[in-house]
Amino acid sequence: MSYAVFLKIEQTTHARFEQIRNQLITGTSESQSKQLGIVLSDIACQIIEQVFTELLMQQKQSNTQIQSIADDSEKVIQQVLAALKKYLPWSVSFFSNERLVPMVNYLASLVRHQNQDLFIRYFIDPLLVQDTLSYVDKVREGQISYVPKAFHALTKIVDQGVTCLIREPKHLLKFNLVVDKTLNGVIHMTTHLGYKRLEKLGTQIDLDMANDYIEHFLAFLRKEA
């Protein structure tokens, strides 16, 4: 039994991606890098917003006591989104159509159709899932001391998604040394901000709210036969 994370993407955005991919595969002479960069940025932002922003909005509406905590988290998310919108189109713009084909085919292989919805799927290390679920069970039993451990495990699941959706496509593009170093710095900065914030939340919120956060994240995790 394996586990995978399913992240929903909008039908219209996927259609734009497939249109660009088709142009690349059929060998169009017109550069597709600019439009592809914009589409990839849109997909990345959709993923970040459904995983993090939607949760914060729900929490702010249901619990005014966490307003300052949610505001701090929202600022971090906005920094991450701004970096994605700036650097994804910029990085892709360096490449000819031919160089983009392996990367778009790789991303297309991650897309899954389920019940008329579209998802990007990535698999999780089974041992990490096992550890995460064991911590989650402790939190569900009311053991608040396991909340930080559960949140730390969740950051590892998120990081496996970063590897699958960001680091691996970057590797396929084979950037030159200067651009690669710049992008590594951006990835490190944004992930560090996000993970630090998520783990800090694990020390700030009460048990009920911790369960809400955990259940929200686990909703993206599914068993695969």
XYZ file of N, CA and C in Angstrom:
675
model
N 0.836 -1.195 0.000
C 0.000 0.000 0.000
C 0.875 1.251 0.000
N 0.619 2.155 -0.909
C 1.382 3.400 -0.964
C 0.451 4.583 -0.731
N 1.044 5.713 -0.426
C 0.285 6.935 -0.186
C 0.762 8.032 -1.130
N -0.192 8.856 -1.562
C 0.141 9.975 -2.433
C -0.658 11.204 -2.013
N -0.110 12.351 -2.315
C -0.795 13.617 -2.087
C -1.447 14.049 -3.397
N -2.710 14.448 -3.313
C -3.463 14.914 -4.478
C -3.785 16.398 -4.315
N -3.324 17.201 -5.257
C -3.517 18.650 -5.214
C -4.310 19.088 -6.440
N -5.441 19.692 -6.200
C -6.351 20.036 -7.292
C -5.826 21.213 -8.110
N -6.002 21.133 -9.422
C -5.681 22.253 -10.306
C -6.905 22.581 -11.146
N -7.006 23.831 -11.534
C -8.183 24.281 -12.276
C -8.170 23.727 -13.696
N -9.368 23.382 -14.170
C -9.494 22.815 -15.517
C -8.949 23.771 -16.581
N -9.270 25.057 -16.446
C -8.841 26.025 -17.462
C -7.320 26.168 -17.486
N -6.703 26.122 -16.316
C -5.243 26.231 -16.247
C -4.593 25.000 -16.868
N -5.144 23.831 -16.563
C -4.603 22.605 -17.158
C -4.772 22.610 -18.670
N -5.884 23.134 -19.142
C -6.111 23.209 -20.590
C -5.059 24.104 -21.252
N -4.718 25.216 -20.607
C -3.664 26.090 -21.137
C -2.323 25.378 -21.155
N -2.039 24.630 -20.085
C -0.788 23.857 -20.019
C -0.732 22.835 -21.152
N -1.821 22.102 -21.364
C -1.837 21.077 -22.406
C -1.734 21.690 -23.799
N -2.309 22.858 -23.977
C -2.197 23.541 -25.270
C -0.739 23.900 -25.553
N -0.055 24.424 -24.540
C 1.359 24.765 -24.701
C 2.181 23.504 -24.916
N 1.892 22.482 -24.144
C 2.625 21.211 -24.287
C 2.458 20.640 -25.689
N 1.259 20.712 -26.214
C 1.012 20.212 -27.568
C 1.818 21.010 -28.597
N 1.883 22.319 -28.391
C 2.680 23.157 -29.297
C 4.152 22.759 -29.245
N 4.643 22.470 -28.038
C 6.041 22.085 -27.881
C 6.319 20.734 -28.537
N 5.422 19.778 -28.326
C 5.625 18.421 -28.859
C 5.567 18.409 -30.381
N 4.691 19.220 -30.944
C 4.544 19.244 -32.403
C 5.601 20.106 -33.088
N 6.465 20.731 -32.301
C 7.607 21.433 -32.885
C 7.341 22.821 -33.407
N 6.424 23.537 -32.779
C 6.169 24.900 -33.219
C 7.442 25.746 -33.129
N 7.571 26.692 -34.047
C 8.745 27.572 -34.034
C 8.550 28.771 -33.117
N 7.307 29.023 -32.732
C 7.005 30.168 -31.868
C 7.365 29.834 -30.417
N 8.121 30.689 -29.786
C 8.565 30.444 -28.412
C 7.376 30.306 -27.465
N 7.431 29.265 -26.633
C 6.363 28.998 -25.670
C 6.793 29.277 -24.230
N 8.035 29.716 -24.056
C 8.590 29.818 -22.698
C 7.842 30.824 -21.826
N 7.496 31.967 -22.381
C 6.826 32.994 -21.576
C 5.470 32.511 -21.092
N 4.673 31.974 -22.014
C 3.345 31.504 -21.637
C 3.418 30.311 -20.686
N 4.389 29.435 -20.907
C 4.543 28.282 -20.018
C 4.900 28.741 -18.605
N 5.791 29.708 -18.501
C 6.169 30.220 -17.188
C 4.991 30.782 -16.429
N 4.113 31.486 -17.130
C 2.922 32.059 -16.500
C 1.986 30.955 -16.015
N 1.785 29.935 -16.850
C 0.896 28.827 -16.488
C 1.447 28.048 -15.290
N 2.741 27.787 -15.298
C 3.344 27.065 -14.173
C 3.241 27.877 -12.881
N 3.380 29.182 -13.010
C 3.203 30.057 -11.851
C 1.780 29.973 -11.333
N 0.808 29.964 -12.234
C -0.607 29.857 -11.834
C -0.870 28.535 -11.112
N -0.325 27.451 -11.648
C -0.517 26.134 -11.016
C 0.096 26.119 -9.622
N 1.307 26.632 -9.500
C 1.987 26.653 -8.205
C 1.197 27.470 -7.189
N 0.680 28.616 -7.610
C -0.091 29.463 -6.699
C -1.403 28.788 -6.288
N -2.037 28.088 -7.215
C -3.267 27.358 -6.881
C -2.993 26.304 -5.813
N -1.862 25.638 -5.928
C -1.505 24.599 -4.950
C -1.254 25.223 -3.576
N -0.461 26.283 -3.538
C -0.157 26.948 -2.265
C -1.430 27.462 -1.611
N -2.304 28.048 -2.398
C -3.516 28.655 -1.839
C -4.472 27.608 -1.273
N -4.606 26.462 -1.937
C -5.531 25.453 -1.414
C -4.968 24.751 -0.192
N -3.650 24.618 -0.120
C -3.046 23.934 1.017
C -2.969 24.842 2.234
N -2.667 26.126 2.020
C -2.415 27.013 3.150
C -3.421 28.159 3.290
N -3.671 28.888 2.206
C -4.502 30.090 2.321
C -5.932 29.763 2.718
N -6.521 28.736 2.105
C -7.907 28.379 2.418
C -8.058 28.009 3.892
N -7.065 27.302 4.432
C -7.100 26.919 5.839
C -7.069 28.155 6.736
N -6.195 29.094 6.425
C -6.096 30.300 7.245
C -7.385 31.110 7.204
N -8.003 31.198 6.036
C -9.250 31.932 5.931
C -10.342 31.298 6.786
N -10.402 29.988 6.769
C -11.391 29.278 7.592
C -11.142 29.515 9.070
N -9.881 29.481 9.467
C -9.548 29.673 10.871
C -9.857 31.094 11.330
N -9.577 32.068 10.491
C -9.830 33.463 10.856
C -11.328 33.737 11.017
N -12.132 33.067 10.207
C -13.577 33.253 10.284
C -14.175 32.576 11.502
N -13.581 31.451 11.926
C -14.173 30.675 13.007
C -13.591 30.997 14.382
N -12.423 31.648 14.407
C -11.761 31.888 15.686
C -11.006 33.217 15.630
N -11.597 34.249 16.163
C -10.976 35.578 16.127
C -9.761 35.662 17.045
N -9.598 34.701 17.953
C -8.480 34.725 18.889
C -7.146 34.442 18.198
N -7.178 33.841 17.028
C -5.917 33.534 16.347
C -5.619 34.546 15.241
N -6.253 35.697 15.276
C -6.102 36.688 14.222
C -4.625 37.023 13.973
N -3.878 37.304 15.032
C -2.478 37.695 14.854
C -1.640 36.537 14.322
N -1.917 35.317 14.801
C -1.195 34.138 14.311
C -1.470 33.937 12.826
N -2.744 34.048 12.459
C -3.129 33.865 11.056
C -2.537 34.962 10.176
N -2.516 36.193 10.701
C -1.944 37.298 9.925
C -0.462 37.068 9.653
N 0.279 36.599 10.663
C 1.702 36.314 10.477
C 1.904 35.215 9.437
N 1.074 34.182 9.503
C 1.170 33.086 8.527
C 0.824 33.576 7.129
N -0.159 34.437 7.055
C -0.584 34.955 5.751
C 0.530 35.772 5.097
N 1.278 36.518 5.896
C 2.394 37.303 5.362
C 3.452 36.389 4.751
N 3.715 35.269 5.424
C 4.691 34.306 4.892
C 4.201 33.723 3.574
N 2.922 33.365 3.524
C 2.359 32.804 2.295
C 2.452 33.804 1.149
N 2.165 35.068 1.430
C 2.243 36.095 0.393
C 3.668 36.246 -0.127
N 4.663 36.111 0.758
C 6.061 36.154 0.323
C 6.372 34.994 -0.608
N 5.873 33.821 -0.266
C 6.110 32.631 -1.102
C 5.441 32.799 -2.457
N 4.197 33.268 -2.457
C 3.469 33.463 -3.714
C 4.164 34.502 -4.595
N 4.651 35.572 -3.986
C 5.339 36.617 -4.746
C 6.610 36.062 -5.393
N 7.332 35.216 -4.653
C 8.546 34.613 -5.203
C 8.228 33.693 -6.373
N 7.154 32.912 -6.251
C 6.746 32.023 -7.341
C 6.383 32.810 -8.590
N 5.601 33.867 -8.402
C 5.156 34.680 -9.540
C 6.318 35.387 -10.226
N 7.354 35.696 -9.457
C 8.517 36.384 -10.030
C 9.478 35.415 -10.698
N 9.830 34.334 -10.005
C 10.947 33.507 -10.455
C 10.564 32.363 -11.397
N 9.330 31.852 -11.319
C 8.968 30.780 -12.248
C 8.969 31.255 -13.704
N 8.235 32.337 -14.025
C 8.292 32.821 -15.415
C 9.700 33.237 -15.831
N 10.437 33.857 -14.922
C 11.801 34.295 -15.228
C 12.696 33.111 -15.564
N 12.621 32.065 -14.770
C 13.513 30.919 -14.979
C 13.199 30.174 -16.266
N 11.914 30.005 -16.574
C 11.524 29.266 -17.778
C 11.852 30.050 -19.046
N 11.895 31.376 -18.935
C 12.102 32.230 -20.119
C 13.458 32.016 -20.790
N 14.393 31.361 -20.110
C 15.732 31.157 -20.666
C 15.780 30.080 -21.746
N 14.716 29.288 -21.875
C 14.846 28.052 -22.636
C 14.129 28.077 -23.983
N 14.753 27.349 -24.918
C 14.117 27.119 -26.215
C 13.014 26.081 -26.047
N 12.178 25.986 -27.060
C 11.075 25.018 -27.006
C 11.572 23.589 -26.791
N 12.628 23.214 -27.494
C 13.143 21.842 -27.381
C 13.568 21.511 -25.959
N 14.191 22.452 -25.286
C 14.676 22.217 -23.927
C 13.533 22.077 -22.927
N 12.356 22.584 -23.273
C 11.220 22.552 -22.358
C 10.432 21.239 -22.420
N 10.585 20.491 -23.492
C 9.759 19.298 -23.702
C 9.884 18.262 -22.579
N 11.098 17.870 -22.160
C 11.184 16.858 -21.091
C 10.497 17.305 -19.797
N 10.613 18.579 -19.480
C 10.016 19.083 -18.249
C 8.490 19.066 -18.309
N 7.905 19.497 -19.424
C 6.437 19.526 -19.505
C 5.876 18.101 -19.556
N 6.605 17.183 -20.193
C 6.152 15.788 -20.211
C 6.200 15.184 -18.809
N 7.224 15.527 -18.052
C 7.319 15.058 -16.666
C 6.139 15.574 -15.850
N 5.842 16.862 -15.949
C 4.728 17.431 -15.189
C 3.397 16.830 -15.627
N 3.253 16.593 -16.931
C 2.014 15.990 -17.432
C 1.809 14.596 -16.849
N 2.900 13.881 -16.576
C 2.799 12.529 -16.026
C 2.285 12.530 -14.593
N 2.321 13.681 -13.925
C 1.850 13.782 -12.540
C 0.357 14.065 -12.445
N -0.267 14.417 -13.556
C -1.677 14.817 -13.549
C -2.576 13.587 -13.541
N -3.599 13.626 -12.699
C -4.569 12.538 -12.605
C -5.986 13.099 -12.681
N -6.862 12.365 -13.396
C -8.277 12.723 -13.496
C -9.056 11.859 -12.509
N -9.858 12.496 -11.675
C -10.719 11.749 -10.757
C -12.043 12.486 -10.574
N -13.133 11.776 -10.889
C -14.474 12.342 -10.699
C -14.610 13.718 -11.340
N -14.140 13.817 -12.565
C -14.215 15.041 -13.357
C -13.353 16.176 -12.825
N -12.511 15.886 -11.843
C -11.569 16.877 -11.336
C -10.163 16.508 -11.766
N -9.270 17.502 -11.729
C -7.883 17.289 -12.114
C -6.978 17.523 -10.911
N -6.001 16.645 -10.757
C -5.083 16.738 -9.631
C -3.655 16.526 -10.103
N -2.726 17.151 -9.397
C -1.318 16.775 -9.496
C -1.035 15.854 -8.321
N -0.434 14.709 -8.619
C -0.201 13.688 -7.589
C 1.290 13.454 -7.404
N 1.689 13.360 -6.131
C 3.057 12.920 -5.844
C 3.040 11.931 -4.691
N 3.936 10.949 -4.765
C 3.975 9.877 -3.773
C 4.835 10.274 -2.576
N 4.496 9.687 -1.427
C 5.183 9.967 -0.177
C 5.938 8.720 0.284
N 7.099 8.924 0.872
C 7.859 7.846 1.476
C 6.981 7.130 2.503
N 6.775 5.806 2.356
C 5.884 5.077 3.276
C 6.283 5.196 4.746
N 7.593 5.234 5.023
C 8.035 5.369 6.416
C 7.651 6.733 6.982
N 7.713 7.770 6.146
C 7.304 9.102 6.589
C 5.811 9.126 6.882
N 5.022 8.492 6.036
C 3.575 8.423 6.275
C 3.296 7.693 7.585
N 4.010 6.601 7.797
C 3.826 5.816 9.017
C 4.131 6.656 10.254
N 5.239 7.379 10.222
C 5.592 8.244 11.356
C 4.560 9.345 11.565
N 4.153 9.961 10.461
C 3.186 11.058 10.549
C 1.877 10.592 11.168
N 1.364 9.470 10.682
C 0.084 8.970 11.181
C 0.177 8.538 12.644
N 1.344 8.060 13.052
C 1.491 7.673 14.460
C 1.443 8.909 15.354
N 2.071 10.012 14.929
C 2.001 11.254 15.693
C 0.584 11.818 15.686
N -0.066 11.735 14.533
C -1.435 12.235 14.415
C -2.374 11.481 15.355
N -2.210 10.182 15.448
C -3.039 9.384 16.358
C -2.876 9.861 17.803
N -1.654 10.191 18.185
C -1.401 10.694 19.537
C -2.104 12.024 19.769
N -2.066 12.886 18.749
C -2.739 14.189 18.866
C -4.242 13.992 18.969
N -4.779 13.100 18.176
C -6.215 12.816 18.232
C -6.630 12.258 19.593
N -5.701 11.579 20.255
C -5.983 11.046 21.593
C -5.905 12.124 22.674
N -5.467 13.316 22.279
C -5.401 14.415 23.240
C -4.028 14.692 23.801
N -2.991 14.084 23.222
C -1.629 14.284 23.725
C -0.988 15.478 23.006
N -1.111 16.638 23.609
C -0.675 17.877 22.960
C 0.833 17.915 22.743
N 1.598 17.153 23.508
C 3.055 17.149 23.348
C 3.481 16.607 21.986
N 2.569 15.896 21.302
C 2.885 15.344 19.984
C 2.541 16.296 18.840
N 1.947 17.442 19.150
C 1.583 18.394 18.092
C 2.809 18.879 17.326
N 3.873 19.351 18.006
C 5.057 19.777 17.248
C 5.642 18.671 16.371
N 5.644 17.436 16.854
C 6.167 16.310 16.074
C 5.294 16.069 14.833
N 3.979 16.168 15.010
C 3.070 15.981 13.874
C 3.275 17.072 12.830
N 3.428 18.314 13.288
C 3.624 19.421 12.352
C 4.970 19.308 11.638
N 6.000 18.858 12.366
C 7.304 18.659 11.727
C 7.208 17.588 10.644
N 6.478 16.519 10.919
C 6.294 15.455 9.925
C 5.539 15.975 8.700
N 4.565 16.853 8.937
C 3.813 17.434 7.821
C 4.716 18.291 6.929
N 5.673 19.004 7.545
C 6.596 19.793 6.726
C 7.442 18.889 5.841
N 7.762 17.684 6.309
C 8.527 16.749 5.491
C 7.703 16.267 4.298
N 6.396 16.071 4.525
C 5.516 15.677 3.412
C 5.448 16.801 2.382
N 5.330 18.028 2.870
C 5.321 19.181 1.961
C 6.632 19.248 1.185
N 7.751 18.990 1.867
C 9.051 19.083 1.205
C 9.218 18.023 0.122
N 8.623 16.860 0.315
C 8.668 15.868 -0.756
C 7.895 16.368 -1.979
N 6.846 17.145 -1.735
C 6.127 17.775 -2.837
C 6.977 18.821 -3.536
N 7.753 19.588 -2.766
C 8.648 20.586 -3.357
C 9.676 19.895 -4.254
N 10.195 18.771 -3.792
C 11.147 18.015 -4.609
C 10.509 17.551 -5.912
N 9.317 16.999 -5.807
C 8.631 16.455 -6.984
C 8.195 17.548 -7.962
N 7.701 18.661 -7.435
C 7.076 19.678 -8.279
C 7.986 20.849 -8.627
N 9.055 21.037 -7.875
C 9.947 22.168 -8.129
C 11.383 21.713 -8.419
N 11.961 20.947 -7.493
C 13.374 20.583 -7.651
C 13.608 19.672 -8.849
N 12.757 18.665 -9.033
C 12.945 17.736 -10.150
C 12.745 18.428 -11.506
N 11.672 19.229 -11.703
C 11.568 19.974 -12.967
C 12.759 20.892 -13.202
N 13.266 21.529 -12.138
C 14.454 22.389 -12.281
C 15.644 21.575 -12.761
N 15.807 20.382 -12.195
C 16.908 19.512 -12.604
C 16.799 19.134 -14.082
N 15.597 18.873 -14.546
C 15.389 18.479 -15.941
C 15.747 19.600 -16.910
N 15.612 20.845 -16.460
C 15.902 21.980 -17.338
C 17.401 22.256 -17.471
N 18.203 21.746 -16.526
C 19.659 21.885 -16.607
C 20.094 23.351 -16.775
N 19.790 24.147 -15.770
C 20.170 25.554 -15.772
C 21.691 25.713 -15.719
N 22.165 26.883 -16.178
C 23.578 27.172 -15.994
C 23.844 27.458 -14.517
N 25.111 27.504 -14.167
C 25.510 27.567 -12.762
C 24.933 28.782 -12.040
N 24.957 29.938 -12.697
C 24.510 31.177 -12.052
C 23.006 31.138 -11.771
N 22.221 30.762 -12.774
C 20.774 30.710 -12.595
C 20.388 29.613 -11.612
N 21.069 28.471 -11.715
C 20.773 27.362 -10.800
C 21.024 27.771 -9.354
N 22.109 28.483 -9.118
C 22.421 28.943 -7.766
C 21.377 29.930 -7.277
N 20.931 30.806 -8.153
C 19.886 31.770 -7.786
C 18.599 31.057 -7.399
N 18.190 30.097 -8.219
C 16.949 29.371 -7.953
C 17.055 28.516 -6.687
N 18.216 27.901 -6.471
C 18.400 27.140 -5.228
C 18.231 28.041 -4.015
N 18.744 29.275 -4.130
C 18.599 30.227 -3.039
C 17.154 30.605 -2.802
N 16.409 30.810 -3.890
C 14.983 31.161 -3.770
C 14.202 30.005 -3.156
N 14.471 28.783 -3.626
C 13.775 27.604 -3.089
C 14.067 27.439 -1.601
N 15.336 27.601 -1.243
C 15.713 27.465 0.172
C 15.038 28.536 1.020
N 15.032 29.763 0.533
C 14.447 30.871 1.292
C 12.951 30.666 1.503
N 12.232 30.322 0.447
C 10.785 30.197 0.554
C 10.371 28.979 1.370
N 11.068 27.864 1.171
C 10.714 26.673 1.952
C 11.064 26.871 3.424
N 12.197 27.502 3.691
C 12.587 27.758 5.080
C 11.551 28.628 5.778
N 11.105 29.672 5.093
C 10.068 30.542 5.660
C 8.803 29.750 5.972
N 8.366 28.943 4.992
C 7.126 28.195 5.160
C 7.217 27.133 6.239
N 8.307 26.369 6.234
C 8.446 25.294 7.214
C 8.618 25.849 8.624
N 9.378 26.919 8.742
C 9.575 27.529 10.057
C 8.250 28.028 10.616
N 7.430 28.609 9.731
C 6.138 29.126 10.176
C 5.212 27.985 10.576
N 5.185 26.917 9.766
C 4.309 25.789 10.066
C 4.708 25.122 11.382
N 6.007 24.950 11.590
C 6.448 24.314 12.826
C 6.198 25.223 14.040
N 6.313 26.529 13.839
C 6.019 27.446 14.941
C 4.544 27.376 15.326
N 3.686 27.211 14.321
C 2.260 27.060 14.611
C 2.012 25.889 15.551
N 2.809 24.841 15.376
C 2.656 23.659 16.222
C 2.909 23.922 17.688
N 3.557 25.048 17.999
C 3.823 25.409 19.396
C 2.908 26.514 19.895
N 2.073 27.080 18.997
C 1.260 28.239 19.361
C -0.227 27.933 19.537
N -0.710 26.899 18.891
C -2.147 26.671 18.861
C -2.560 25.592 19.854
N -3.853 25.606 20.202
C -4.339 24.619 21.166
C -4.653 23.301 20.461
N -5.081 22.323 21.230
C -5.280 20.971 20.706
C -6.374 20.915 19.649
N -7.488 21.611 19.896
C -8.585 21.593 18.929
C -8.145 22.170 17.590
N -7.445 23.292 17.648
C -6.995 23.915 16.405
C -5.932 23.066 15.715
N -5.074 22.446 16.512
C -4.066 21.560 15.937
C -4.735 20.430 15.161
N -5.790 19.876 15.723
C -6.528 18.822 15.017
C -7.140 19.341 13.728
N -7.653 20.572 13.752
C -8.223 21.161 12.533
C -7.159 21.265 11.442
N -5.976 21.749 11.811
C -4.886 21.879 10.844
C -4.473 20.511 10.297
N -4.327 19.564 11.204
C -3.892 18.226 10.798
C -4.896 17.576 9.851
N -6.179 17.669 10.188
C -7.205 17.063 9.328
C -7.243 17.736 7.961
N -6.995 19.044 7.941
C -6.961 19.764 6.661
C -5.844 19.206 5.773
N -4.649 19.050 6.336
C -3.527 18.550 5.546
C -3.714 17.091 5.144
N -4.254 16.296 6.054
C -4.430 14.876 5.745
C -5.483 14.640 4.662
N -6.358 15.609 4.461
C -7.397 15.465 3.423
C -6.775 15.342 2.022
N -5.538 15.815 1.879
C -4.858 15.721 0.587
C -4.166 14.369 0.402
N -4.051 13.606 1.479
C -3.323 12.333 1.446
C -4.285 11.182 1.154
N -3.941 10.350 0.188
C -4.810 9.231 -0.185
C -3.993 7.953 -0.337
N -4.667 6.840 -0.043
C -4.049 5.540 -0.266
C -4.112 5.181 -1.741
N -3.045 4.581 -2.199
C -2.977 4.114 -3.581
C -2.744 2.605 -3.569
N -3.553 1.875 -4.302
C -3.396 0.412 -4.341
C -2.122 0.030 -5.062
